Amino acid sequence: MELIQETPDLSAYLAADEVIDHHHPLVRDTAARLAKDADDSYAYARLAFEFVRDTIPHSQDSGDLRVTWRASDVLEQRTGICYAKAHALTALLRAEDIPTALCYQTFDVVHGLVAVRFNGSWHRQDPRGNKPGVNAQFSLDGEQLAFLPDTAAGERDHPVLYAATPQPVLRALRAAADRPHLWKTLPTTL
């Protein structure tokens, strides 16, 4: 699948906004702490991915009822669904000047992941969190995502790389009083 930038302006994939708040002190401090152990941008990206994947539980897996959506809140509260974890990873990567896009797959509902740009190409990564049957890994040599769509069942990968969170995703996150409410309102299309 060819990934398509929503905008040709690469600087849009470095921008901060209300959701990807990479200028927030907690995001900056976390990025600086991770960067200390990285020899280069690739190593930093892998460390940031593993940090989000492994230290911020997916709220469905952990049973946490809280809904987070802003990157700094995900880092502070240490919980989030796929969208929130993608927001946190995007903020950490953009904080270190690594172009990062939000991207999606559709199963019963829309699933969120990210794409990082290295060596002139985009590479999708899924920081959802591993569990039995899910083994997502950081890779620039072929995708190892949490889930693969079954196209015969109507599931699919979305080729668009978003610079900002699409409104259907953001509306659902903001309106949710808790995770059970969110589960009833997750977008099924973008």
CSV table of C-alpha atoms in Angstrom, one decimal:
chain,number,residue,atom,x,y,z
A,1,MET,CA,0.0,0.0,0.0
A,2,GLU,CA,1.3,3.4,-0.9
A,3,LEU,CA,1.0,5.9,2.0
A,4,ILE,CA,-0.3,9.3,1.0
A,5,GLN,CA,0.6,12.5,2.9
A,6,GLU,CA,-2.5,14.5,3.7
A,7,THR,CA,-0.4,17.6,3.0
A,8,PRO,CA,2.8,17.8,1.0
A,9,ASP,CA,4.3,20.2,3.7
A,10,LEU,CA,6.5,18.0,5.8
A,11,SER,CA,6.6,20.6,8.5
A,12,ALA,CA,3.0,19.8,9.3
A,13,TYR,CA,4.2,16.4,10.6
A,14,LEU,CA,6.4,18.2,13.1
A,15,ALA,CA,3.7,20.6,14.4
A,16,ALA,CA,2.3,20.8,17.9
A,17,ASP,CA,-1.4,21.3,18.6
A,18,GLU,CA,-3.9,20.7,21.4
A,19,VAL,CA,-3.6,16.9,21.0
A,20,ILE,CA,0.0,16.5,20.0
A,21,ASP,CA,1.2,18.9,22.7
A,22,HIS,CA,4.9,18.2,22.4
A,23,HIS,CA,5.9,21.6,23.9
A,24,HIS,CA,4.3,20.5,27.2
A,25,PRO,CA,7.0,20.1,29.9
A,26,LEU,CA,6.1,16.4,30.6
A,27,VAL,CA,6.5,15.5,27.0
A,28,ARG,CA,9.7,17.5,26.7
A,29,ASP,CA,11.1,15.9,29.9
A,30,THR,CA,10.2,12.4,28.8
A,31,ALA,CA,11.7,12.9,25.3
A,32,ALA,CA,14.9,14.3,26.9
A,33,ARG,CA,15.2,11.3,29.2
A,34,LEU,CA,14.7,8.8,26.4
A,35,ALA,CA,17.1,10.7,24.1
A,36,LYS,CA,19.9,10.3,26.6
A,37,ASP,CA,20.0,6.6,25.8
A,38,ALA,CA,19.9,7.0,22.0
A,39,ASP,CA,22.8,7.3,19.7
A,40,ASP,CA,20.8,8.6,16.8
A,41,SER,CA,17.2,9.4,15.6
A,42,TYR,CA,16.5,5.8,14.7
A,43,ALA,CA,17.5,4.6,18.1
A,44,TYR,CA,15.5,7.3,19.7
A,45,ALA,CA,12.4,6.5,17.7
A,46,ARG,CA,12.7,2.8,18.7
A,47,LEU,CA,13.1,3.7,22.4
A,48,ALA,CA,10.1,6.1,22.3
A,49,PHE,CA,8.0,3.4,20.5
A,50,GLU,CA,8.9,0.8,23.1
A,51,PHE,CA,8.3,3.3,26.0
A,52,VAL,CA,4.8,4.0,24.8
A,53,ARG,CA,4.0,0.4,23.8
A,54,ASP,CA,5.4,-1.1,27.0
A,55,THR,CA,4.9,1.4,29.9
A,56,ILE,CA,1.5,2.9,29.0
A,57,PRO,CA,-1.0,0.1,29.2
A,58,HIS,CA,-3.9,0.0,26.7
A,59,SER,CA,-6.8,0.8,28.9
A,60,GLN,CA,-8.9,-2.1,27.5
A,61,ASP,CA,-6.2,-4.5,28.5
A,62,SER,CA,-5.7,-3.1,31.9
A,63,GLY,CA,-9.3,-2.4,32.7
A,64,ASP,CA,-8.7,1.3,33.2
A,65,LEU,CA,-11.9,3.2,32.7
A,66,ARG,CA,-10.3,6.6,32.1
A,67,VAL,CA,-10.2,8.2,28.7
A,68,THR,CA,-7.1,10.2,27.7
A,69,TRP,CA,-6.6,11.9,24.4
A,70,ARG,CA,-4.0,14.7,24.8
A,71,ALA,CA,-0.4,13.4,24.6
A,72,SER,CA,0.7,14.9,27.9
A,73,ASP,CA,-2.3,13.4,29.7
A,74,VAL,CA,-1.5,10.0,28.3
A,75,LEU,CA,2.0,10.3,29.6
A,76,GLU,CA,0.9,11.6,33.0
A,77,GLN,CA,-2.0,9.2,33.6
A,78,ARG,CA,-0.2,6.2,32.0
A,79,THR,CA,-3.3,4.9,30.2
A,80,GLY,CA,-5.0,5.2,26.8
A,81,ILE,CA,-6.5,3.3,23.9
A,82,CYS,CA,-4.8,3.0,20.6
A,83,TYR,CA,-5.6,6.6,19.5
A,84,ALA,CA,-4.2,8.1,22.8
A,85,LYS,CA,-1.1,6.0,22.6
A,86,ALA,CA,-0.5,7.1,19.0
A,87,HIS,CA,-0.9,10.7,20.2
A,88,ALA,CA,1.7,10.2,22.9
A,89,LEU,CA,4.2,8.5,20.5
A,90,THR,CA,3.6,11.2,17.9
A,91,ALA,CA,4.4,13.9,20.5
A,92,LEU,CA,7.5,12.2,21.7
A,93,LEU,CA,8.8,11.7,18.2
A,94,ARG,CA,8.0,15.3,17.0
A,95,ALA,CA,9.6,16.6,20.2
A,96,GLU,CA,12.9,15.3,18.7
A,97,ASP,CA,12.2,16.6,15.2
A,98,ILE,CA,11.1,13.2,13.7
A,99,PRO,CA,8.3,13.7,11.2
A,100,THR,CA,5.4,11.6,12.4
A,101,ALA,CA,1.9,11.1,11.0
A,102,LEU,CA,-1.3,9.6,12.5
A,103,CYS,CA,-2.7,6.7,10.4
A,104,TYR,CA,-5.5,4.3,10.7
A,105,GLN,CA,-6.9,0.9,10.0
A,106,THR,CA,-10.6,-0.2,10.0
A,107,PHE,CA,-11.8,-3.3,11.6
A,108,ASP,CA,-15.1,-3.2,13.5
A,109,VAL,CA,-14.0,0.3,14.4
A,110,VAL,CA,-11.1,2.5,13.4
A,111,HIS,CA,-7.8,1.6,14.9
A,112,GLY,CA,-5.0,4.2,15.3
A,113,LEU,CA,-1.3,3.9,14.7
A,114,VAL,CA,1.5,6.2,13.5
A,115,ALA,CA,4.0,6.5,10.7
A,116,VAL,CA,7.5,7.8,11.0
A,117,ARG,CA,9.6,9.2,8.2
A,118,PHE,CA,13.1,7.9,7.8
A,119,ASN,CA,15.3,7.9,4.7
A,120,GLY,CA,12.7,9.5,2.6
A,121,SER,CA,10.0,7.0,3.3
A,122,TRP,CA,7.1,6.5,5.8
A,123,HIS,CA,7.1,3.5,8.1
A,124,ARG,CA,3.9,2.5,10.0
A,125,GLN,CA,4.3,1.6,13.7
A,126,ASP,CA,1.7,0.4,16.2
A,127,PRO,CA,2.3,1.3,19.8
A,128,ARG,CA,-1.0,-0.3,21.0
A,129,GLY,CA,0.7,-2.6,23.4
A,130,ASN,CA,1.5,-6.3,23.1
A,131,LYS,CA,-0.5,-9.1,24.7
A,132,PRO,CA,-1.1,-12.8,23.8
A,133,GLY,CA,-1.7,-12.8,20.0
A,134,VAL,CA,-0.4,-9.3,19.5
A,135,ASN,CA,3.3,-8.7,18.8
A,136,ALA,CA,3.9,-5.2,17.4
A,137,GLN,CA,7.5,-4.2,16.9
A,138,PHE,CA,9.3,-1.1,15.8
A,139,SER,CA,10.7,-1.7,12.3
A,140,LEU,CA,11.8,0.2,9.2
A,141,ASP,CA,12.4,-3.1,7.4
A,142,GLY,CA,8.7,-4.2,6.9
A,143,GLU,CA,5.8,-3.7,9.2
A,144,GLN,CA,5.1,-5.6,12.3
A,145,LEU,CA,1.8,-4.2,13.4
A,146,ALA,CA,-0.6,-5.4,16.1
A,147,PHE,CA,-3.3,-6.3,13.5
A,148,LEU,CA,-3.5,-7.1,9.8
A,149,PRO,CA,-6.8,-6.3,8.1
A,150,ASP,CA,-8.8,-9.1,6.5
A,151,THR,CA,-9.9,-7.4,3.3
A,152,ALA,CA,-12.4,-10.2,2.5
A,153,ALA,CA,-14.2,-9.3,5.7
A,154,GLY,CA,-14.2,-5.6,4.8
A,155,GLU,CA,-11.3,-4.6,7.0
A,156,ARG,CA,-8.7,-2.3,5.5
A,157,ASP,CA,-5.7,-0.1,5.9
A,158,HIS,CA,-6.2,3.6,5.3
A,159,PRO,CA,-3.4,5.1,3.1
A,160,VAL,CA,-3.8,8.7,4.3
A,161,LEU,CA,-1.1,10.1,6.7
A,162,TYR,CA,-2.7,12.7,8.9
A,163,ALA,CA,-0.8,15.6,10.4
A,164,ALA,CA,-3.5,16.2,13.0
A,165,THR,CA,-6.1,13.9,14.6
A,166,PRO,CA,-9.2,13.5,12.4
A,167,GLN,CA,-12.3,15.0,13.8
A,168,PRO,CA,-14.3,11.7,14.1
A,169,VAL,CA,-11.6,10.3,16.4
A,170,LEU,CA,-11.2,13.5,18.4
A,171,ARG,CA,-14.9,14.0,18.9
A,172,ALA,CA,-15.3,10.4,20.2
A,173,LEU,CA,-12.4,10.8,22.7
A,174,ARG,CA,-13.5,14.2,23.9
A,175,ALA,CA,-17.1,13.2,24.4
A,176,ALA,CA,-16.5,10.0,26.3
A,177,ALA,CA,-17.2,10.1,30.0
A,178,ASP,CA,-15.4,6.8,30.4
A,179,ARG,CA,-14.1,3.9,28.4
A,180,PRO,CA,-17.4,2.0,28.3
A,181,HIS,CA,-19.0,5.1,26.9
A,182,LEU,CA,-16.2,5.5,24.4
A,183,TRP,CA,-16.6,1.9,23.2
A,184,LYS,CA,-20.2,2.7,22.2
A,185,THR,CA,-19.1,5.8,20.2
A,186,LEU,CA,-15.8,4.8,18.5
A,187,PRO,CA,-15.8,5.8,14.9
A,188,THR,CA,-16.3,3.1,12.3
A,189,THR,CA,-15.2,5.4,9.4
A,190,LEU,CA,-13.0,8.5,9.0
